[in-house]
Tab-separated table of C-alpha atoms in Angstrom:
chain	number	residue	atom	x	y	z
A	16	MET	CA	21.190	25.181	11.241
A	17	VAL	CA	19.013	22.953	12.697
A	18	LEU	CA	21.257	22.483	16.354
A	19	ALA	CA	22.227	25.955	16.419
A	20	ASP	CA	18.815	27.148	16.813
A	21	VAL	CA	17.756	24.200	19.721
A	22	GLU	CA	21.147	25.008	20.834
A	23	ARG	CA	19.319	29.407	21.458
A	24	ARG	CA	16.392	27.793	22.755
A	25	ARG	CA	17.882	26.258	25.454
A	26	ALA	CA	19.391	29.366	26.117
A	27	ARG	CA	16.786	31.799	26.503
A	28	PRO	CA	16.577	31.229	30.101
A	29	ARG	CA	20.221	31.883	31.203
A	30	PRO	CA	22.836	33.438	30.290
A	31	CYS	CA	25.979	30.916	30.342
A	32	ARG	CA	25.892	27.363	29.127
A	33	ARG	CA	25.308	23.839	31.363
A	34	LEU	CA	28.676	22.660	32.946
A	35	PHE	CA	29.097	19.052	34.536
A	36	ALA	CA	31.900	19.204	37.742
A	37	THR	CA	31.922	17.278	39.491
A	38	GLN	CA	32.448	17.247	43.265
A	39	VAL	CA	36.191	16.991	43.821
A	40	ALA	CA	36.727	19.639	41.339
A	41	ILE	CA	33.946	21.864	42.537
A	42	GLU	CA	33.927	21.824	46.498
A	43	PRO	CA	37.935	23.212	46.186
A	44	VAL	CA	36.848	26.399	44.431
A	45	LEU	CA	33.870	26.767	46.480
A	46	ALA	CA	35.670	26.348	49.839
A	47	GLU	CA	38.789	29.091	47.878
A	48	ARG	CA	36.732	31.961	47.443
A	49	ALA	CA	35.064	31.421	51.068
A	50	ARG	CA	37.659	31.993	52.323
A	51	GLU	CA	38.752	35.328	49.531
A	52	LEU	CA	35.521	36.555	51.612
A	53	GLY	CA	36.269	35.394	54.688
A	54	ALA	CA	34.934	32.873	56.155
A	55	GLU	CA	37.398	30.279	58.184
A	56	THR	CA	36.458	27.312	56.992
A	57	ARG	CA	37.660	24.165	59.377
A	58	PHE	CA	37.830	20.051	57.819
A	59	GLY	CA	37.757	17.542	60.213
A	60	THR	CA	35.649	19.215	62.378
A	61	GLU	CA	31.894	18.622	63.824
A	62	VAL	CA	29.370	20.401	66.316
A	63	THR	CA	28.209	18.423	69.515
A	64	SER	CA	26.210	20.809	71.452
A	65	PHE	CA	24.968	23.439	70.991
A	66	THR	CA	22.027	26.221	72.279
A	67	ASP	CA	19.310	28.657	71.154
A	68	HIS	CA	19.604	31.999	73.053
A	69	GLY	CA	17.488	33.056	71.718
A	70	ASP	CA	19.184	36.491	70.632
A	71	GLY	CA	22.513	34.152	68.965
A	72	VAL	CA	23.421	30.600	69.333
A	73	THR	CA	26.125	28.653	70.645
A	74	ALA	CA	27.768	25.950	69.145
A	75	VAL	CA	30.409	23.347	70.916
A	76	LEU	CA	33.111	22.525	68.186
A	77	ARG	CA	35.361	19.678	68.536
A	78	ASP	CA	38.656	18.555	66.585
A	79	ARG	CA	38.154	14.760	65.228
A	80	ALA	CA	41.596	14.510	64.902
A	81	THR	CA	43.415	16.275	68.368
A	82	GLY	CA	39.662	15.726	69.887
A	83	THR	CA	39.821	19.475	71.005
A	84	THR	CA	37.177	21.704	72.023
A	85	SER	CA	35.891	24.937	71.298
A	86	THR	CA	32.941	27.680	71.098
A	87	VAL	CA	31.328	29.987	68.794
A	88	ARG	CA	29.348	32.058	69.575
A	89	ALA	CA	27.327	32.923	66.630
A	90	ARG	CA	23.738	35.076	66.762
A	91	TYR	CA	22.212	32.301	63.912
A	92	LEU	CA	22.961	29.551	62.749
A	93	ILE	CA	22.965	27.707	59.402
A	94	ALA	CA	22.982	23.445	59.183
A	95	ALA	CA	24.120	22.520	56.707
A	96	ASP	CA	25.744	18.830	58.030
A	97	GLY	CA	23.643	16.532	55.181
A	98	ALA	CA	20.953	14.043	54.969
A	99	HIS	CA	21.417	12.059	58.199
A	100	SER	CA	21.940	16.056	60.570
A	101	GLY	CA	22.442	15.588	63.096
A	102	ILE	CA	21.409	19.644	64.628
A	103	ARG	CA	17.890	18.362	62.416
A	104	GLU	CA	17.977	15.898	64.888
A	105	ARG	CA	18.312	18.316	68.030
A	106	LEU	CA	15.972	20.450	66.910
A	107	GLY	CA	13.253	17.406	67.074
A	108	ILE	CA	12.443	17.905	63.189
A	109	GLY	CA	11.240	14.993	61.105
A	110	LEU	CA	10.851	14.536	58.306
A	111	GLY	CA	8.951	13.279	55.245
A	112	GLY	CA	8.377	11.585	52.277
A	113	HIS	CA	9.078	8.146	50.596
A	114	GLY	CA	12.038	6.990	53.325
A	115	VAL	CA	14.749	4.905	51.961
A	116	LEU	CA	14.855	3.925	48.594
A	117	SER	CA	18.238	1.463	48.413
A	118	LYS	CA	21.696	1.339	49.939
A	119	SER	CA	23.559	2.534	47.053
A	120	VAL	CA	27.070	2.787	45.980
A	121	THR	CA	29.278	5.397	45.068
A	122	ILE	CA	32.484	4.338	42.872
A	123	TYR	CA	35.772	6.414	41.647
A	124	PHE	CA	37.144	5.538	39.271
A	125	ARG	CA	40.132	5.601	36.618
A	126	ALA	CA	39.652	3.886	33.140
A	127	GLU	CA	40.519	3.882	29.536
A	128	MET	CA	37.236	4.598	28.456
A	129	ALA	CA	37.833	6.805	25.175
A	130	ALA	CA	37.561	3.736	23.039
A	131	LEU	CA	33.734	2.901	24.832
A	132	VAL	CA	32.398	6.906	25.145
A	133	ARG	CA	34.034	7.690	21.231
A	134	GLU	CA	33.633	11.089	22.141
A	135	ARG	CA	30.092	11.443	22.147
A	136	SER	CA	28.846	14.267	24.571
A	137	LEU	CA	26.944	11.391	27.508
A	138	GLY	CA	25.680	13.498	30.404
A	139	VAL	CA	24.218	10.250	32.370
A	140	ILE	CA	24.734	6.941	31.017
A	141	MET	CA	22.126	4.250	32.506
A	142	VAL	CA	22.839	0.783	33.433
A	143	VAL	CA	20.395	-1.641	34.066
A	144	ASN	CA	20.956	-4.932	33.429
A	145	PRO	CA	21.091	-8.426	35.648
A	146	THR	CA	24.459	-8.038	37.517
A	147	LEU	CA	23.293	-3.847	39.084
A	148	GLN	CA	21.105	-0.652	38.232
A	149	GLY	CA	22.603	2.483	38.706
A	150	PHE	CA	24.316	4.950	36.000
A	151	PHE	CA	27.921	6.989	35.381
A	152	ARG	CA	29.036	10.553	34.863
A	153	ILE	CA	32.451	9.942	33.411
A	154	GLU	CA	35.228	12.945	33.595
A	155	LYS	CA	36.461	13.953	29.596
A	156	PRO	CA	39.217	13.140	28.470
A	157	TYR	CA	37.076	9.765	29.208
A	158	ARG	CA	40.349	7.999	32.047
A	159	SER	CA	38.011	8.883	34.860
A	160	GLY	CA	34.128	8.791	36.649
A	161	PHE	CA	31.498	7.718	38.907
A	162	LEU	CA	29.478	4.711	38.988
A	163	ALA	CA	26.367	4.853	41.650
A	164	VAL	CA	24.494	1.310	42.020
A	165	HIS	CA	21.211	1.220	43.372
A	166	GLY	CA	20.282	-2.073	42.396
A	167	LEU	CA	22.016	-5.430	41.973
A	168	GLY	CA	20.874	-8.478	40.359
A	169	ASP	CA	16.469	-8.959	38.498
A	170	PRO	CA	15.975	-5.441	37.291
A	171	GLN	CA	12.468	-5.964	38.776
A	172	HIS	CA	12.896	-7.160	41.972
A	173	PRO	CA	16.532	-6.067	42.728
A	174	ASP	CA	18.683	-6.848	46.045
A	175	SER	CA	18.511	-2.679	46.862
A	176	ASP	CA	20.514	-3.448	50.430
A	177	LEU	CA	24.845	-2.851	48.055
A	178	TRP	CA	26.465	-1.850	51.729
A	179	THR	CA	27.204	-5.914	52.913
A	180	GLY	CA	30.236	-7.980	52.376
A	181	LEU	CA	30.748	-4.946	49.362
A	182	THR	CA	34.717	-4.753	48.870
A	183	ASP	CA	37.272	-3.304	46.608
A	184	GLU	CA	37.370	-6.842	44.306
A	185	ARG	CA	33.668	-6.340	43.624
A	186	CYS	CA	33.487	-3.384	42.931
A	187	VAL	CA	35.878	-4.189	40.503
A	188	GLU	CA	32.958	-5.988	38.874
A	189	LEU	CA	30.339	-4.316	38.983
A	190	VAL	CA	31.660	-0.901	37.418
A	191	ARG	CA	33.951	-3.791	34.939
A	192	ALA	CA	30.063	-5.581	34.817
A	193	ALA	CA	28.167	-1.864	33.804
A	194	LEU	CA	31.037	-1.062	31.425
A	195	GLY	CA	29.974	-4.392	29.147
A	196	VAL	CA	33.997	-5.121	29.548
A	197	PRO	CA	35.311	-8.072	32.141
A	198	ASP	CA	38.181	-7.405	31.081
A	199	ILE	CA	39.199	-3.846	31.518
A	200	ASP	CA	42.089	-2.326	34.240
A	201	VAL	CA	39.762	-0.792	36.936
A	202	GLU	CA	41.300	1.053	39.540
A	203	ILE	CA	39.461	1.815	42.553
A	204	ASP	CA	39.663	6.004	43.857
A	205	ASP	CA	37.696	6.062	46.089
A	206	VAL	CA	33.660	4.123	47.335
A	207	MET	CA	31.431	6.893	49.212
A	208	LYS	CA	28.164	4.201	51.107
A	209	TRP	CA	25.499	6.157	51.034
A	210	GLU	CA	21.017	6.061	51.522
A	211	ALA	CA	18.902	6.416	48.158
A	212	THR	CA	16.279	8.379	49.433
A	213	ALA	CA	12.539	11.136	48.661
A	214	GLN	CA	11.685	13.141	52.036
A	215	THR	CA	11.466	16.740	53.192
A	216	ALA	CA	11.916	17.864	57.067
A	217	ASP	CA	8.407	19.109	58.541
A	218	ARG	CA	9.955	22.565	59.265
A	219	PHE	CA	12.910	24.911	57.990
A	220	SER	CA	13.452	27.067	60.616
A	221	SER	CA	13.798	26.716	64.527
A	222	GLY	CA	14.320	30.091	66.493
A	223	ASN	CA	17.705	30.838	64.943
A	224	VAL	CA	18.397	27.486	62.852
A	225	PHE	CA	17.619	27.620	59.496
A	226	LEU	CA	17.958	23.695	57.649
A	227	VAL	CA	19.986	24.180	53.777
A	228	GLY	CA	20.233	21.474	51.487
A	229	ASP	CA	20.208	18.377	52.480
A	230	SER	CA	19.126	18.053	55.890
A	231	ALA	CA	16.269	20.503	54.767
A	232	HIS	CA	15.771	17.688	51.458
A	233	SER	CA	16.873	14.784	50.614
A	234	MET	CA	16.810	12.579	47.002
A	235	PRO	CA	17.842	9.944	44.549
A	236	PRO	CA	19.647	11.732	42.095
A	237	TYR	CA	17.931	11.352	39.034
A	238	GLY	CA	17.234	14.513	37.512
A	239	GLY	CA	20.254	16.056	39.840
A	240	TYR	CA	18.094	17.827	41.447
A	241	GLY	CA	19.786	17.589	45.101
A	242	GLY	CA	22.854	20.531	44.891
A	243	ASN	CA	20.569	23.017	42.936
A	244	THR	CA	17.822	22.774	45.411
A	245	GLY	CA	20.466	23.398	48.373
A	246	ILE	CA	21.926	26.005	46.309
A	247	HIS	CA	18.680	27.920	45.921
A	248	ASP	CA	18.059	27.569	50.105
A	249	ALA	CA	21.368	29.264	49.989
A	250	HIS	CA	20.405	32.271	48.346
A	251	ASN	CA	16.361	32.015	48.865
A	252	LEU	CA	18.581	32.262	52.180
A	253	ALA	CA	21.552	34.906	52.690
A	254	TRP	CA	20.909	37.947	51.539
A	255	LYS	CA	17.581	37.005	53.885
A	256	LEU	CA	20.026	36.709	56.609
A	257	LYS	CA	22.476	39.926	56.186
A	258	ALA	CA	19.133	42.071	56.217
A	259	ALA	CA	19.254	40.582	60.228
A	260	LEU	CA	21.639	41.375	60.527
A	261	ASP	CA	22.173	44.846	58.902
A	262	GLY	CA	19.122	45.676	60.154
A	263	THR	CA	16.849	47.365	56.950
A	264	ALA	CA	14.994	42.910	58.157
A	265	GLY	CA	11.470	43.254	59.321
A	266	ALA	CA	10.370	40.932	61.604
A	267	GLY	CA	8.427	38.101	58.942
A	268	LEU	CA	11.637	38.497	56.318
A	269	LEU	CA	13.151	35.735	58.117
A	270	ASP	CA	9.597	34.009	58.293
A	271	THR	CA	9.438	34.160	54.166
A	272	TYR	CA	12.674	31.140	54.069
A	273	GLU	CA	10.591	27.963	55.022
A	274	ALA	CA	7.155	29.256	53.405
A	275	GLU	CA	9.235	30.562	49.508
A	276	ARG	CA	11.431	26.838	50.046
A	277	ARG	CA	9.185	24.715	51.672
A	278	PRO	CA	7.035	23.964	49.160
A	279	VAL	CA	9.776	24.086	46.451
A	280	ALA	CA	12.021	21.877	47.705
A	281	ARG	CA	9.150	19.197	48.578
A	282	PHE	CA	8.024	20.152	44.667
A	283	THR	CA	11.452	19.028	43.960
A	284	VAL	CA	12.170	16.307	45.897
A	285	GLU	CA	8.828	14.204	44.052
A	286	GLN	CA	10.211	14.836	41.274
A	287	ALA	CA	13.344	12.689	41.362
A	288	TYR	CA	10.676	10.621	42.886
A	289	ALA	CA	8.979	10.643	40.032
A	290	ARG	CA	12.140	9.611	37.927
A	291	TYR	CA	13.863	8.088	39.949
A	292	VAL	CA	10.829	4.929	40.003
A	293	THR	CA	10.525	6.271	36.043
A	294	ARG	CA	13.594	5.420	35.110
A	295	ALA	CA	14.822	3.122	37.673
A	296	ALA	CA	12.327	1.178	39.420
A	297	PRO	CA	10.137	0.578	38.300
A	298	PHE	CA	8.107	-1.716	40.609
A	299	LEU	CA	7.887	1.090	42.807
A	300	ALA	CA	5.395	2.313	40.189
A	301	ALA	CA	1.889	0.591	41.584
A	302	GLY	CA	2.993	3.322	45.265
A	303	GLY	CA	1.541	6.738	42.969
A	304	MET	CA	4.696	9.311	41.811
A	305	GLU	CA	3.660	13.155	40.665
A	306	PRO	CA	2.701	13.258	37.284
A	307	LEU	CA	6.534	14.493	36.103
A	308	VAL	CA	7.535	18.393	34.201
A	309	GLY	CA	9.880	19.588	32.532
A	310	ASP	CA	13.992	19.666	33.967
A	311	ALA	CA	14.294	23.588	33.638
A	312	ASP	CA	10.972	24.117	35.280
A	313	ILE	CA	12.807	23.006	38.032
A	314	ASP	CA	16.021	24.313	38.075
A	315	LEU	CA	14.741	27.874	36.520
A	316	ARG	CA	10.954	27.971	36.513
A	317	TYR	CA	9.782	27.565	40.369
A	318	ARG	CA	7.589	30.213	41.789
A	319	TYR	CA	7.541	31.722	45.437
A	320	VAL	CA	3.472	32.231	44.663
A	321	PRO	CA	0.971	29.653	47.326
A	322	GLY	CA	0.048	26.961	45.606
A	323	GLN	CA	2.178	27.783	42.030
A	324	VAL	CA	4.839	26.060	43.041
A	325	HIS	CA	6.696	25.614	39.512
A	326	GLY	CA	4.754	27.941	35.827
A	327	ASN	CA	5.241	28.066	32.201
A	328	PRO	CA	8.036	29.868	31.549
A	329	ARG	CA	6.190	31.470	27.862
A	330	GLU	CA	3.889	33.060	31.055
A	331	LEU	CA	5.849	34.052	34.114
A	332	ALA	CA	7.942	36.818	31.991
A	333	GLY	CA	8.498	38.383	34.804
A	334	SER	CA	5.811	37.836	37.300
A	335	PRO	CA	6.741	38.569	40.946
A	336	GLY	CA	7.550	35.615	43.235
A	337	SER	CA	9.252	33.511	39.777
A	338	ARG	CA	12.942	34.531	38.754
A	339	ALA	CA	14.444	37.649	37.093
A	340	PRO	CA	14.699	36.350	33.041
A	341	HIS	CA	17.888	36.076	31.475
A	342	HIS	CA	18.099	39.368	28.968
A	343	VAL	CA	20.537	40.303	27.139
A	344	LEU	CA	21.307	44.377	27.105
A	345	THR	CA	24.800	46.441	26.215
A	346	ARG	CA	26.438	48.438	28.401
A	347	ASP	CA	29.302	50.174	26.725
A	348	GLY	CA	29.086	48.199	23.988
A	349	ALA	CA	29.703	44.822	25.915
A	350	PRO	CA	26.744	42.627	26.119
A	351	ILE	CA	26.135	41.657	30.098
A	352	SER	CA	23.646	39.391	30.922
A	353	THR	CA	20.936	41.371	34.190
A	354	HIS	CA	21.124	38.505	35.891
A	355	ASP	CA	25.194	39.734	36.267
A	356	LEU	CA	23.410	42.622	37.841
A	357	PHE	CA	21.869	40.929	40.971
A	358	GLY	CA	23.350	39.730	43.844
A	359	ARG	CA	24.222	42.638	46.759
A	360	ARG	CA	21.301	44.394	46.296
A	361	PHE	CA	17.727	45.653	45.393
A	362	VAL	CA	17.103	46.302	41.127
A	363	ALA	CA	15.163	48.557	40.214
A	364	PHE	CA	14.547	48.378	36.006
A	365	ALA	CA	12.703	51.833	34.530
A	366	PRO	CA	12.067	51.234	30.621
A	367	ALA	CA	13.323	54.749	28.570
A	368	GLY	CA	9.466	55.772	29.187
A	369	ALA	CA	9.622	55.524	32.843
A	370	ASP	CA	10.456	58.009	34.280
A	371	GLY	CA	8.782	58.731	36.557
A	372	TRP	CA	9.353	54.970	37.861
A	373	ALA	CA	12.975	56.070	38.732
A	374	ALA	CA	13.161	59.079	40.075
A	375	ALA	CA	9.554	57.401	42.015
A	376	ALA	CA	12.663	54.646	42.759
A	377	THR	CA	15.632	57.220	43.468
A	378	ALA	CA	13.200	59.113	46.347
A	379	ALA	CA	12.157	55.347	47.789
A	380	ALA	CA	15.568	54.348	48.143
A	381	ALA	CA	16.884	57.691	50.605
A	382	THR	CA	13.390	57.538	52.098
A	383	THR	CA	13.659	54.096	53.269
A	384	GLY	CA	17.382	53.392	53.352
A	385	ILE	CA	17.353	50.591	51.470
A	386	ALA	CA	20.099	50.221	49.042
A	387	LEU	CA	19.175	50.253	45.405
A	388	ASP	CA	20.498	50.318	41.695
A	389	VAL	CA	18.006	52.234	39.682
A	390	HIS	CA	19.136	51.332	36.168
A	391	ARG	CA	17.432	53.101	33.107
A	392	VAL	CA	16.442	50.059	30.174
A	393	GLY	CA	17.035	51.839	26.677
A	394	ARG	CA	18.303	54.589	27.070
A	395	ALA	CA	21.593	54.931	25.957
A	396	ASP	CA	23.656	56.836	29.279
A	397	SER	CA	22.893	53.498	30.835
A	398	PHE	CA	21.636	50.241	29.402
A	399	THR	CA	20.446	49.179	25.613
A	400	ASP	CA	18.202	47.465	24.957
A	401	THR	CA	19.758	45.951	21.561
A	402	THR	CA	16.759	43.354	21.135
A	403	GLY	CA	14.003	45.593	22.097
A	404	GLY	CA	12.773	42.794	24.030
A	405	PHE	CA	13.191	43.669	27.695
A	406	CYS	CA	9.748	44.851	28.440
A	407	ALA	CA	8.353	41.517	26.263
A	408	ALA	CA	10.526	39.456	28.978
A	409	TYR	CA	9.406	41.046	31.165
A	410	GLY	CA	6.052	41.595	31.317
A	411	ILE	CA	5.857	45.406	31.696
A	412	GLY	CA	5.345	48.553	29.738
A	413	PRO	CA	8.191	50.810	27.971
A	414	ALA	CA	6.626	53.154	30.984
A	415	GLY	CA	6.728	50.822	33.398
A	416	LEU	CA	8.486	49.450	36.211
A	417	VAL	CA	10.125	46.326	38.653
A	418	LEU	CA	11.998	44.909	41.246
A	419	VAL	CA	14.048	42.566	41.932
A	420	ARG	CA	15.413	41.077	45.753
A	421	PRO	CA	19.217	40.242	46.003
A	422	ASP	CA	18.517	36.653	44.862
A	423	GLY	CA	16.881	38.197	41.210
A	424	VAL	CA	12.949	36.964	42.100
A	425	VAL	CA	10.522	39.862	40.812
A	426	ALA	CA	9.219	41.374	43.863
A	427	TRP	CA	6.794	43.182	42.757
A	428	ARG	CA	6.326	45.357	39.213
A	429	ALA	CA	4.309	48.211	37.747
A	430	SER	CA	2.739	47.404	34.043
A	431	ASP	CA	2.180	51.745	33.190
A	432	ASP	CA	2.992	54.683	35.337
A	433	THR	CA	-1.105	55.193	35.993
A	434	GLN	CA	-0.161	55.084	40.517
A	435	VAL	CA	3.014	56.468	40.230
A	436	ALA	CA	4.370	57.532	43.914
A	437	ALA	CA	7.827	57.757	46.106
A	438	GLU	CA	5.858	56.140	48.848
A	439	THR	CA	4.267	52.468	46.360
A	440	VAL	CA	7.715	51.610	46.124
A	441	ALA	CA	9.194	52.201	49.123
A	442	THR	CA	5.848	49.634	49.850
A	443	ALA	CA	6.824	47.519	47.973
A	444	LEU	CA	10.600	47.704	49.147
A	445	THR	CA	9.919	47.570	52.482
A	446	SER	CA	7.443	44.528	52.091
A	447	ALA	CA	9.890	42.766	50.817
A	448	LEU	CA	11.855	43.209	53.454
A	449	GLY	CA	9.559	41.632	55.522
A	450	HIS	CA	7.738	44.692	57.488
A	451	ALA	CA	3.818	44.962	57.817
A	452	ALA	CA	2.592	47.735	54.836
A	453	ARG	CA	-0.331	47.554	52.907
A	454	PRO	CA	-0.586	49.564	49.269
A	455	ARG	CA	-3.271	52.648	49.341
A	456	PRO	CA	-6.101	51.296	47.557
A	457	GLY	CA	-5.784	50.858	44.144
A	458	GLU	CA	-1.502	51.133	44.248
A	459	PRO	CA	-0.776	47.148	42.739
A	460	ALA	CA	-0.823	44.777	44.952
A	461	VAL	CA	3.105	44.326	46.490
A	462	HIS	CA	4.345	40.535	46.950
A	463	SER	CA	7.674	39.403	48.411
């Protein structure tokens, strides 16, 4: 019973359970889905140069296998070319933070580890011994995984250069030393060299070029925030680029990408660095680090509010600038998460007692031409609030309204119906899209 209660508490912020999937497993799935949506993937291809013309970007691509080049013209260029981003360097965008912490390696290997793991559900397995410092991720059925190593020798005074003299034989020795079995059979699949860094780009955009993922921020892999933060970047940017391309965005919308993402990314980098120091490199503590916050605050409770990059989940409750809460609704007898309603359009939630706001939102969408889904919560002909907790989760009363952006971030809300007007909702929508607009005196403030 206790374990079940703990699981329910953990599940509240999200509609699904966390799942460990390696990069090798997930990337083919993402690539296939991207192609289904119309993307073209070119492997073994690099950007050799690009020019921002103001109204678009021209990039020259080179096929590494054949040496042939081609030219691509696009309205925008997204630089997702990693921690050593050539695009970022060509733009002259610098990095700030803690620099290179170690020249690390990740060893992908195969070995029979079931007897060692004993069918325990282990996520990250830390390794600190006189031979090495690092961590394991082992896949079920415990026959493969990877070992990340960032230090050799005395943990208090480690050698942080893993690259020099590295051979497959040495990799086998490191895996055996980490497993604690000197004669276990080990097969090396691949070895990846990488620099452990904790840095944030000084800018996230330049003209029509936008940095996302490791090109915008790099962090040691303690907490697993690197991939998540990159996904957050893309989630924030994608709908804004679409709005810019379809003509609904205001002049200021694309500027909000850096304004929103850079403070959150820097906060996340510092949290990853603090975990690296605390768990793996205590000898760096003398240099200082930021206080640790909970993992969920970083993954799920980040905020796009100046000076407030994360918050207490009990206080956020659907506040503007925060991630819209997960809440289970029922439609046609089947449960559905509020999160499943986000992604392509703006969404307005109007409880059963908010007829005025529902009509105002529908009218505002028609007036502005902005795509908006208006959902009635608590009505049998729309979404039933089985638990009765929707209004509390979103911080409104039974006659209020919540407006959510396509990326699932709360843009605006009204706690009651004292200021009902189509113009108010229209102002909230256009403001969220980067159009300069000010509410009339007495109207709720608009947050984007």
